[in-house]
Coordinates of C-alpha atoms in Angstrom, one line a residue:
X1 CA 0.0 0.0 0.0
X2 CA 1.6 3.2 -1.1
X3 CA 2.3 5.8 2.0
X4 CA -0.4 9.1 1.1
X5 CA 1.3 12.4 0.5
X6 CA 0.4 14.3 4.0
X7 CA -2.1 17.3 3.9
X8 CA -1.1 20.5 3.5
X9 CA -1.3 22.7 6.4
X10 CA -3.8 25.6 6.7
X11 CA -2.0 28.6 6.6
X12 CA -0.2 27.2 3.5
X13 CA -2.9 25.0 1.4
X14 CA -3.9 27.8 -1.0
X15 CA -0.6 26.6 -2.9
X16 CA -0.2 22.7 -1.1
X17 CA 2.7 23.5 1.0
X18 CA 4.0 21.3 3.4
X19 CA 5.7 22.2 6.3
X20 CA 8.0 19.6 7.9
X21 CA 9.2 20.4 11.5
X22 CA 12.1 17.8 11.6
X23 CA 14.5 15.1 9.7
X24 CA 11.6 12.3 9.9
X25 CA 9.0 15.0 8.5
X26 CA 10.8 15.1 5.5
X27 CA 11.8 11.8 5.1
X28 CA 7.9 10.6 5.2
X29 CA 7.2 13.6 2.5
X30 CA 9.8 12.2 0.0
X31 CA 8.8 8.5 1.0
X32 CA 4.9 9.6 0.3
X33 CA 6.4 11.3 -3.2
X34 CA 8.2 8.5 -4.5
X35 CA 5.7 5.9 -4.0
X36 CA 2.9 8.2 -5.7
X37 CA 5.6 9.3 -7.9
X38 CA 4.8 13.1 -7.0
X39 CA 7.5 15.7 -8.0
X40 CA 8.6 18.3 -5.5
X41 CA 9.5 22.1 -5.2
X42 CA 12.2 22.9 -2.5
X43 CA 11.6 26.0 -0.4
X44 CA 12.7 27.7 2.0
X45 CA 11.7 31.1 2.3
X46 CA 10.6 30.9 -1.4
X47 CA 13.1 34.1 -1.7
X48 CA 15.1 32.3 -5.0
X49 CA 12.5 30.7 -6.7
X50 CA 12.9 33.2 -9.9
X51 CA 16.7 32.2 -10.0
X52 CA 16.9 28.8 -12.4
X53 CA 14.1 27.7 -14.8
X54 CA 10.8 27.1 -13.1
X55 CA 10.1 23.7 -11.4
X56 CA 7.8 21.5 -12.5
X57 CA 5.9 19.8 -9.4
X58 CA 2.7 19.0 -7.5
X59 CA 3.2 19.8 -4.3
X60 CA 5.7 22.3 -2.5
X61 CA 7.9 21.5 0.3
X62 CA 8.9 24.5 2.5
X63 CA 11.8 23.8 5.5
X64 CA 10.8 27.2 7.2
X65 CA 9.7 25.4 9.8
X66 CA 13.2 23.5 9.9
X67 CA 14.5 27.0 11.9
X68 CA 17.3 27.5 14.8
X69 CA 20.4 27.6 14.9
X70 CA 22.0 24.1 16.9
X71 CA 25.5 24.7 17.7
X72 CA 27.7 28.0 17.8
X73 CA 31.2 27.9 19.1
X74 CA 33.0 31.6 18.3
X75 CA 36.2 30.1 19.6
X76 CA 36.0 27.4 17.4
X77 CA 34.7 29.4 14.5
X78 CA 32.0 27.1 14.0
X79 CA 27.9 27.5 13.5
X80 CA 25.2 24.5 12.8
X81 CA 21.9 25.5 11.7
X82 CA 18.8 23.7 10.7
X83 CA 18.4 24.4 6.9
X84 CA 15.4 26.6 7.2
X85 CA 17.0 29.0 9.5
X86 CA 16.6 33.5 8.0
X87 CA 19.9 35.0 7.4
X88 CA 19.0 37.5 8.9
X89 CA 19.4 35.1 12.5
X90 CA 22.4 34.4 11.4
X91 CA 23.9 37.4 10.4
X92 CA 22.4 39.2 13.7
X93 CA 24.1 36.6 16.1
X94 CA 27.4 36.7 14.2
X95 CA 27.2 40.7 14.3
X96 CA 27.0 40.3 18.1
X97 CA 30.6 38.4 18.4
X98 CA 32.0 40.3 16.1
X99 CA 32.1 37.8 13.4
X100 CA 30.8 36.9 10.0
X101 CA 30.6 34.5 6.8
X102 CA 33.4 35.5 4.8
X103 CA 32.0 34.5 1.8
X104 CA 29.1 37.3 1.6
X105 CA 26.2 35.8 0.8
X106 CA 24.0 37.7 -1.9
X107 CA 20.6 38.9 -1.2
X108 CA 18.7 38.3 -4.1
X109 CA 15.3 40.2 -2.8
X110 CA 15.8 42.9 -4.6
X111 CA 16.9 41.4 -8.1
X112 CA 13.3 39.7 -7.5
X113 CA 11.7 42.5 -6.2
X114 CA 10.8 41.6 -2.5
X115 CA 9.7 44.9 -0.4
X116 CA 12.5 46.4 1.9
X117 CA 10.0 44.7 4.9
X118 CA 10.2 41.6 3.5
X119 CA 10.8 39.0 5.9
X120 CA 11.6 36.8 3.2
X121 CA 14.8 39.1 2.1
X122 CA 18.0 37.4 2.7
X123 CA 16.6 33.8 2.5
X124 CA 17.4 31.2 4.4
X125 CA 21.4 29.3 5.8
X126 CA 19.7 26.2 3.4
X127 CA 19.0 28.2 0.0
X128 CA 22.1 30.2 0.3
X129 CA 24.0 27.3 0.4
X130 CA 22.1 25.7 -2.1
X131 CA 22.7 28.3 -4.9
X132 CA 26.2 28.5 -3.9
X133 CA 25.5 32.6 -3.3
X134 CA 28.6 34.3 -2.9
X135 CA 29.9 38.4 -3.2
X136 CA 32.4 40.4 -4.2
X137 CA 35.2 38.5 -1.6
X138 CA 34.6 35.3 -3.4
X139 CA 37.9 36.4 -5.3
X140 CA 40.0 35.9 -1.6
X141 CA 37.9 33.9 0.5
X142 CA 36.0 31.9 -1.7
X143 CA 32.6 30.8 -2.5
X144 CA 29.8 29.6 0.0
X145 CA 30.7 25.7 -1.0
X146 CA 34.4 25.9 0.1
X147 CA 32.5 27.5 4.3
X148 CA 30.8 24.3 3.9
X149 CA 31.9 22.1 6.5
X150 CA 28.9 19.5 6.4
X151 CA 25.9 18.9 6.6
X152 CA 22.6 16.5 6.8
X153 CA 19.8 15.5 3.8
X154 CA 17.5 13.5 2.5
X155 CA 17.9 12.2 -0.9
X156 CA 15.1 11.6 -3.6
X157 CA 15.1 7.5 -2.7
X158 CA 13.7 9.4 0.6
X159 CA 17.3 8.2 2.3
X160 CA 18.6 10.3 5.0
X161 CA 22.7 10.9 4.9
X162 CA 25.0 13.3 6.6
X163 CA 28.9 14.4 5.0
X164 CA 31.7 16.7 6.7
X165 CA 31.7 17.4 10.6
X166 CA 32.7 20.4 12.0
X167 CA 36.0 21.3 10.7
X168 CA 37.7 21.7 7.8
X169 CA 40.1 19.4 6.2
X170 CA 41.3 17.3 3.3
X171 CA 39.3 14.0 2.2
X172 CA 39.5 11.8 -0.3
X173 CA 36.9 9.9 -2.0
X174 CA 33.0 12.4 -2.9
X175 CA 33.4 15.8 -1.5
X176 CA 29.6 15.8 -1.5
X177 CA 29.8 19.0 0.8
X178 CA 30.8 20.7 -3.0
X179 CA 28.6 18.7 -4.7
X180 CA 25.2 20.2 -2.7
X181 CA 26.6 23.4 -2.4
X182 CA 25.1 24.8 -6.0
X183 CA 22.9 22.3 -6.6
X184 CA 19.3 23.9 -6.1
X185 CA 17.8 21.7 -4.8
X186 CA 18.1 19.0 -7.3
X187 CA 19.9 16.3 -5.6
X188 CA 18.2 16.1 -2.2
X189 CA 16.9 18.2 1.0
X190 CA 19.4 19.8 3.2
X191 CA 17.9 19.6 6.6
X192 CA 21.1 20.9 8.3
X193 CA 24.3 22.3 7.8
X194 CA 26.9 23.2 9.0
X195 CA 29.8 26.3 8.4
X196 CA 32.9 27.8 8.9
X197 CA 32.4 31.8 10.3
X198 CA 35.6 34.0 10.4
X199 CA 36.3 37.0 12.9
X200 CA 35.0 40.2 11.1
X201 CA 37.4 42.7 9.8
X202 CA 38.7 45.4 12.7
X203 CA 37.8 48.1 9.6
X204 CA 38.0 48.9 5.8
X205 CA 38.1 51.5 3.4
X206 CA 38.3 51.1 -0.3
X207 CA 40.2 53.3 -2.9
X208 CA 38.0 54.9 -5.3
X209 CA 39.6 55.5 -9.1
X210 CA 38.2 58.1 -11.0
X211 CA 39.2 60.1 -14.5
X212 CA 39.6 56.9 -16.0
X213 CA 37.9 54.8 -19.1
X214 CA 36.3 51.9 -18.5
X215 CA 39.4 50.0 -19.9
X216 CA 41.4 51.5 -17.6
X217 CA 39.7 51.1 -14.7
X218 CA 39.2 47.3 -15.3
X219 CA 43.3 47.1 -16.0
X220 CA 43.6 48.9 -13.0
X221 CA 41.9 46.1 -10.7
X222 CA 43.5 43.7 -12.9
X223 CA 47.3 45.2 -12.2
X224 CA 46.3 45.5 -7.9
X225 CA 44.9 41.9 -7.3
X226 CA 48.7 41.1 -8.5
X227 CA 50.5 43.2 -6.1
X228 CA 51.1 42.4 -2.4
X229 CA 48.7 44.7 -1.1
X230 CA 45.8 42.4 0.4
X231 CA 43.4 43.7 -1.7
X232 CA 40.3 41.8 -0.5
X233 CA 37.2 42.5 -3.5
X234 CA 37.4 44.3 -6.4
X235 CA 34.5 46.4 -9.0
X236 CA 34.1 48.3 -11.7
X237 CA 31.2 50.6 -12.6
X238 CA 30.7 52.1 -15.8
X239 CA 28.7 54.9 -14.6
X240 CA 29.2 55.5 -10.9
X241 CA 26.2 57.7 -10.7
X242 CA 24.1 55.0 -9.8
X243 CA 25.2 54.6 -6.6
X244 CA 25.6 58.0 -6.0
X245 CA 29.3 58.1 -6.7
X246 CA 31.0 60.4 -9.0
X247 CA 30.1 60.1 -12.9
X248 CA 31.5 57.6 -15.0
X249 CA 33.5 54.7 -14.8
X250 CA 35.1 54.2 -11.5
X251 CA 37.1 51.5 -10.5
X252 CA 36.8 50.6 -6.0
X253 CA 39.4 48.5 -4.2
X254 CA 38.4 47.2 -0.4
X255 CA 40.9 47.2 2.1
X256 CA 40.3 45.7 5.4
X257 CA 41.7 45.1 8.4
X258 CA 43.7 47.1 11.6
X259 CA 43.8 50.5 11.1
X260 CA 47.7 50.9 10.5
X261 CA 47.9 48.0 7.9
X262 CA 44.5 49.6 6.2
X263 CA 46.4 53.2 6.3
X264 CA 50.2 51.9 5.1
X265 CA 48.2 49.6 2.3
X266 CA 46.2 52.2 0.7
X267 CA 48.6 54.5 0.6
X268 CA 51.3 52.6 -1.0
X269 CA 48.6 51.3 -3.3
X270 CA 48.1 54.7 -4.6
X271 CA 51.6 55.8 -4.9
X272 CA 51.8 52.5 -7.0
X273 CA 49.1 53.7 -9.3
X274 CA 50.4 56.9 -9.9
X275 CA 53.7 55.9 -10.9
X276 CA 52.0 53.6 -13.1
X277 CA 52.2 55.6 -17.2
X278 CA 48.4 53.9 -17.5
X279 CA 46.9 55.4 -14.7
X280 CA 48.7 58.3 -13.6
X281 CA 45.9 60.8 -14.4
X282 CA 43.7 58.7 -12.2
X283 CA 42.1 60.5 -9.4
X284 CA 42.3 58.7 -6.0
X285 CA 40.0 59.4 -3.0
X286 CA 38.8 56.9 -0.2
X287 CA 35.5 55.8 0.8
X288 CA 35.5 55.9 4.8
X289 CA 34.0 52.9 6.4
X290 CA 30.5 53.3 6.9
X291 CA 30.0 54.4 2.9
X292 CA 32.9 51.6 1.8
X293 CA 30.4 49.0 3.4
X294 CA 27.6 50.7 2.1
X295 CA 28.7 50.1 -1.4
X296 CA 29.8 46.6 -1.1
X297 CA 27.0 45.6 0.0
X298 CA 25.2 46.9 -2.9
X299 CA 27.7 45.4 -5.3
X300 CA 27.1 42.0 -3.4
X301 CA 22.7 42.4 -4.4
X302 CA 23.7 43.8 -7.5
X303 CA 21.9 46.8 -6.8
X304 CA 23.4 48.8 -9.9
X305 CA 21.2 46.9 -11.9
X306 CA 18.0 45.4 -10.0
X307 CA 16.1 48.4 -10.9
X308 CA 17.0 48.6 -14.6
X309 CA 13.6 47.1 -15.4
X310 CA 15.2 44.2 -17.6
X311 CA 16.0 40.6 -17.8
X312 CA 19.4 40.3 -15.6
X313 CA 22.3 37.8 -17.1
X314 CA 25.7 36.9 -15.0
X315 CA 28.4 36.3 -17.1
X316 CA 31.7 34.4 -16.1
X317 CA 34.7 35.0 -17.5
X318 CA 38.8 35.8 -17.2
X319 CA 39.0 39.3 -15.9
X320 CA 41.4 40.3 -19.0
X321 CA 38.0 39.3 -21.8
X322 CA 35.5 41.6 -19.8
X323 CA 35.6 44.7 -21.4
X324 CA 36.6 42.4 -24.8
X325 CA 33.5 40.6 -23.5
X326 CA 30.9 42.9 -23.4
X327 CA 31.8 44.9 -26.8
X328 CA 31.3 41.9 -28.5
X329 CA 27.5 41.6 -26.9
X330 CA 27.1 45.1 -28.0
X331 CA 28.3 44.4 -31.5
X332 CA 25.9 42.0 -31.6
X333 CA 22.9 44.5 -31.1
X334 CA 21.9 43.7 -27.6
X335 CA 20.9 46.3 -26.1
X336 CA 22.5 46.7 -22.6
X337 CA 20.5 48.8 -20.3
X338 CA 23.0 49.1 -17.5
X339 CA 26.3 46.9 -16.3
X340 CA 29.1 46.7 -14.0
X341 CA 31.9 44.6 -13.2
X342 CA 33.0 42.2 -9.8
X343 CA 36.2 40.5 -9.4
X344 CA 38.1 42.2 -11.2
X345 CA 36.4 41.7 -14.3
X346 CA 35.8 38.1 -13.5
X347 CA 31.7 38.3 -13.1
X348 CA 30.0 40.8 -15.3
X349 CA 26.0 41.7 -14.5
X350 CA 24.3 42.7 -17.7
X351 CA 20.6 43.8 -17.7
X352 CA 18.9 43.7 -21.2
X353 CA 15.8 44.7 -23.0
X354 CA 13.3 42.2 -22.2
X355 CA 12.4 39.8 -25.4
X356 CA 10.7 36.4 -25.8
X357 CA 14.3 35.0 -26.0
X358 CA 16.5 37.5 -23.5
X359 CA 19.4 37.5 -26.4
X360 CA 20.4 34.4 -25.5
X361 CA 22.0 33.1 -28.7
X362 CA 24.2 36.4 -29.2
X363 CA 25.3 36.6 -25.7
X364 CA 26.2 33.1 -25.5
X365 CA 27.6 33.3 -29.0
X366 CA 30.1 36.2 -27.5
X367 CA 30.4 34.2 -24.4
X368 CA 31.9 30.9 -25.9
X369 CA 33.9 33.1 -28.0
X370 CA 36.2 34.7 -25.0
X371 CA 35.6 31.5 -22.7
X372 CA 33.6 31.7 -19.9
X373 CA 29.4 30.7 -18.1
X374 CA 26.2 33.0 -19.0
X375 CA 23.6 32.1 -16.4
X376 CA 20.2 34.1 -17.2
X377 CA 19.3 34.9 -13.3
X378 CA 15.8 37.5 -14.0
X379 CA 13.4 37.1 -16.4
X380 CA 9.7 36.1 -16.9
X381 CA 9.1 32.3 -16.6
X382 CA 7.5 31.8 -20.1
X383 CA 11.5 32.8 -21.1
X384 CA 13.3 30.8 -18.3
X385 CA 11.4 27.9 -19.2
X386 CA 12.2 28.0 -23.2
X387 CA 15.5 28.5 -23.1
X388 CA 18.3 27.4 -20.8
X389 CA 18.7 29.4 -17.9
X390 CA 22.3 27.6 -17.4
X391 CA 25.4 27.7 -19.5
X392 CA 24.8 24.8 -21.4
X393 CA 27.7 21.9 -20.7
X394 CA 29.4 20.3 -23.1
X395 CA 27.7 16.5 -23.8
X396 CA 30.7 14.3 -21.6
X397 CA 30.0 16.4 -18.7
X398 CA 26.2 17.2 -19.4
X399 CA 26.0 12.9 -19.6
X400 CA 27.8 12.9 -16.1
X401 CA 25.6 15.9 -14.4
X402 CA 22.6 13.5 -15.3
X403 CA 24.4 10.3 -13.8
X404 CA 24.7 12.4 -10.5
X405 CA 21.1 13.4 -10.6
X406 CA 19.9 9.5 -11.1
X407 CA 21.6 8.6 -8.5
X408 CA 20.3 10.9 -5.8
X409 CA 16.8 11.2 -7.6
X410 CA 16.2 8.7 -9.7
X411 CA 12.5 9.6 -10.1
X412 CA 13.4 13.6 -10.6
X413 CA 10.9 14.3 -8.0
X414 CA 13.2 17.1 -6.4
X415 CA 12.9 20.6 -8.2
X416 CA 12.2 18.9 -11.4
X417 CA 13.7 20.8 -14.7
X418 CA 15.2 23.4 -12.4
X419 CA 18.5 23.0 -14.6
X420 CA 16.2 22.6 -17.4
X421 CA 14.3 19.6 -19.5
X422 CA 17.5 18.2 -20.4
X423 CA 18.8 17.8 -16.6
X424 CA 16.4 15.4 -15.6
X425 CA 15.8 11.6 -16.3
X426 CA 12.6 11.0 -18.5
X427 CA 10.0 10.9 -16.1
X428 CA 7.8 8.9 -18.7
X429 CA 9.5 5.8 -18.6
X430 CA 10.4 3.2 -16.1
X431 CA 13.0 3.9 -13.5
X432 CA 15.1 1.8 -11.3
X433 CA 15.1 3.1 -8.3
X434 CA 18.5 0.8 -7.2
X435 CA 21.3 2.0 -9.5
X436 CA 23.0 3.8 -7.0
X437 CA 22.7 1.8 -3.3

């Protein structure tokens, strides 16, 4: 007798949402699914469903309810949280010993549009690592998969497994903690994880390059994130009006740290520039503090460009093709509406005229040309879900992403076609639901 899918709770069944409160909750919801073969949207705070193409399912699964944080040792620079936990609990306890995730997790609420009083904004310790979000100190600290120490799930064969502990180190063998980390969602339900958190800088200022081109600027932050000067993120804006800096391009340098080292760093940085025949008609100012983290953490939500009123692409590429990267896209008669520049060059936001088909096949055309990922991260869902929303992979490693997939949800019940029809085993036919035990 096959195991009915539980009701949906009242203050969620105008859209079937089940809210689990524990490990076994889930497991019985994915038990329920594969026996009625009933495909699944992941959830947390519901804060990135427009990021990926839309998901094909019956019922919704939200781990709000999968909220608290477990374990937090500061001295041991270690946090465990139930998957469902806000960011905004997180951040808030972190703030209060004087610590942080290094990584910088993006708040996509307003690239989607969420109100400022959104409780939503920020998402939740599960989604964030799920998308893999990371900001502008990716470059030095890196991404949210490499805080990842571990964490626990539930696959799609409705089997509960754990990977990691609570410190870092080598293994050998499936690092699955970088395997989940980016996934969406695909390959099972994180119902706890666990990270790495890192004293917060004593202070920081940034170095702000003006009277440059946009060229420049970019060759500028290429030329520092080679010299010995700790340079932590690096961004370009085309037009710095938009953030209320001076007008046009401007190139902005973070510098953190003890007040001496922030003070002896700039300043040699600057002297460097100015002896340097590109960018000795620069004009160098700093950005105190309070505005330096006021800007970074627009940079980190992308706010030069959430309110462009377009369809929003992320392009990755090597810092020295970015300015290369994005005159080809305009030679190809896209029109840009507004851009800027993160890691030194490295990640490129681009927001377009909205069309049917978001310029997909010139700006992936101009993409494969200089090397490099075009991930389409805001439009409408008719257009996320006719064309790929990912970079598409070439067939070896396309054929391998879909071995992965079987073998953690061989039914493709979890956020079905969120990487797109072609991620996901044929639902039409039988499947085995053995190949990977």
């Amino acid at each position: 007798m096959k195991p009915a899918m539980p009701p949906a709770t009242n203050e969620a069944e105008t859209m079937d949402i089940l809210l689990p409160r524990d490990e076994k909750d889930v497991v019985a919801v994915v038990e329920a699914a594969v026996a009625n073969r009933v495909p699944l949207e992941i959830m947390g705070l519901g804060s990135k469903r427009g990021f990926g193409a839309p998901v094909t399912a019956e019922r919704h699964i939200s781990l709000s309810g999968l909220s608290g944080i477990t374990l937090y040792e500061p001295s041991e620079l270690v946090l465990r949280a139930h998957a469902g936990t806000p960011m905004r609990e997180i951040r808030a306890l972190l703030d209060q010993n004087g610590q942080e995730l290094a990584f910088e997790p993006m708040d996509y609420g307003d690239l989607y549009g969420a109100p400022k009083d959104d409780k939503a904004k920020g998402g939740t310790i599960g989604g964030t690592i799920a998308v893999n979000a990371s900001g502008p100190r990716r470059i030095r600290a890196g991404a949210a998969r490499d805080h990842l120490l571990g964490f626990k799930a539930v696959s799609g064969r409705a089997e509960s497994f754990k990977s990691g502990g609570r410190v870092m180190k080598n293994v050998t063998g499936y690092d699955l903690s970088k395997l989940l980390a980016g996934s969406h969602g695909t390959l099972a339900i994180m119902t706890e994880v666990t990270v790495k958190v890192l004293p917060r800088p004593e202070n920081e200022e940034s170095v702000i390059a003006t009277n440059l081109t946009e060229d420049q600027a970019l060759a500028l932050l290429r030329e520092a994130s080679g010299l010995p000067y700790e340079v932590s993120s690096f961004a370009c804006l085309p037009e710095g009006s938009v953030l209320g800096l001076p007008r046009g391009p401007i190139a902005v340098l973070r510098l953190e740290g003890p007040d001496l080292s922030i003070q002896k760093r700039k300043e040699e940085l600057i002297t460097t520039f100015r002896k340097n025949t590109r960018f000795a008609k620069g004009q160098y100012d700093i950005l105190k503090a309070a505005v330096s983290r006021e800007f970074w953490a627009a940079i980190r939500d992308a706010l030069p460009i959430t309110t462009c009123g377009g369809q929003v692409w992320r392009l990755s590429t090597a810092p020295s093709e970015a300015a290369p990267l994005v005159t080809a896209i305009h030679a190809a008669g896209v029109p840009i509406l507004r851009w800027f520049y993160d890691w030194a060059g490295g990640l490129i936001w681009l927001c377009v005229e909205a069309t049917p088909h978001a310029h997909a096949p010139s700006i992936r055309a101009a993409v494969d040309r200089f090397g490099g990922h075009a991930t389409l991260i805001r439009a409408e869902d008719e257009v996320r879900a006719a064309i790929p929303v990912f970079h598409p992979q070439p067939p070896a490693l396309a054929a391998l992403s879909r071995r992965v997939k079987h073998g953690f949800d061989p039914l493709s019940l979890l956020n079905r076609h969120r990487f797109g029809t072609h991620f996901d085993p044929s639902v039409d036919e039988p499947t085995s639901l053995q190949g990977a035990e």
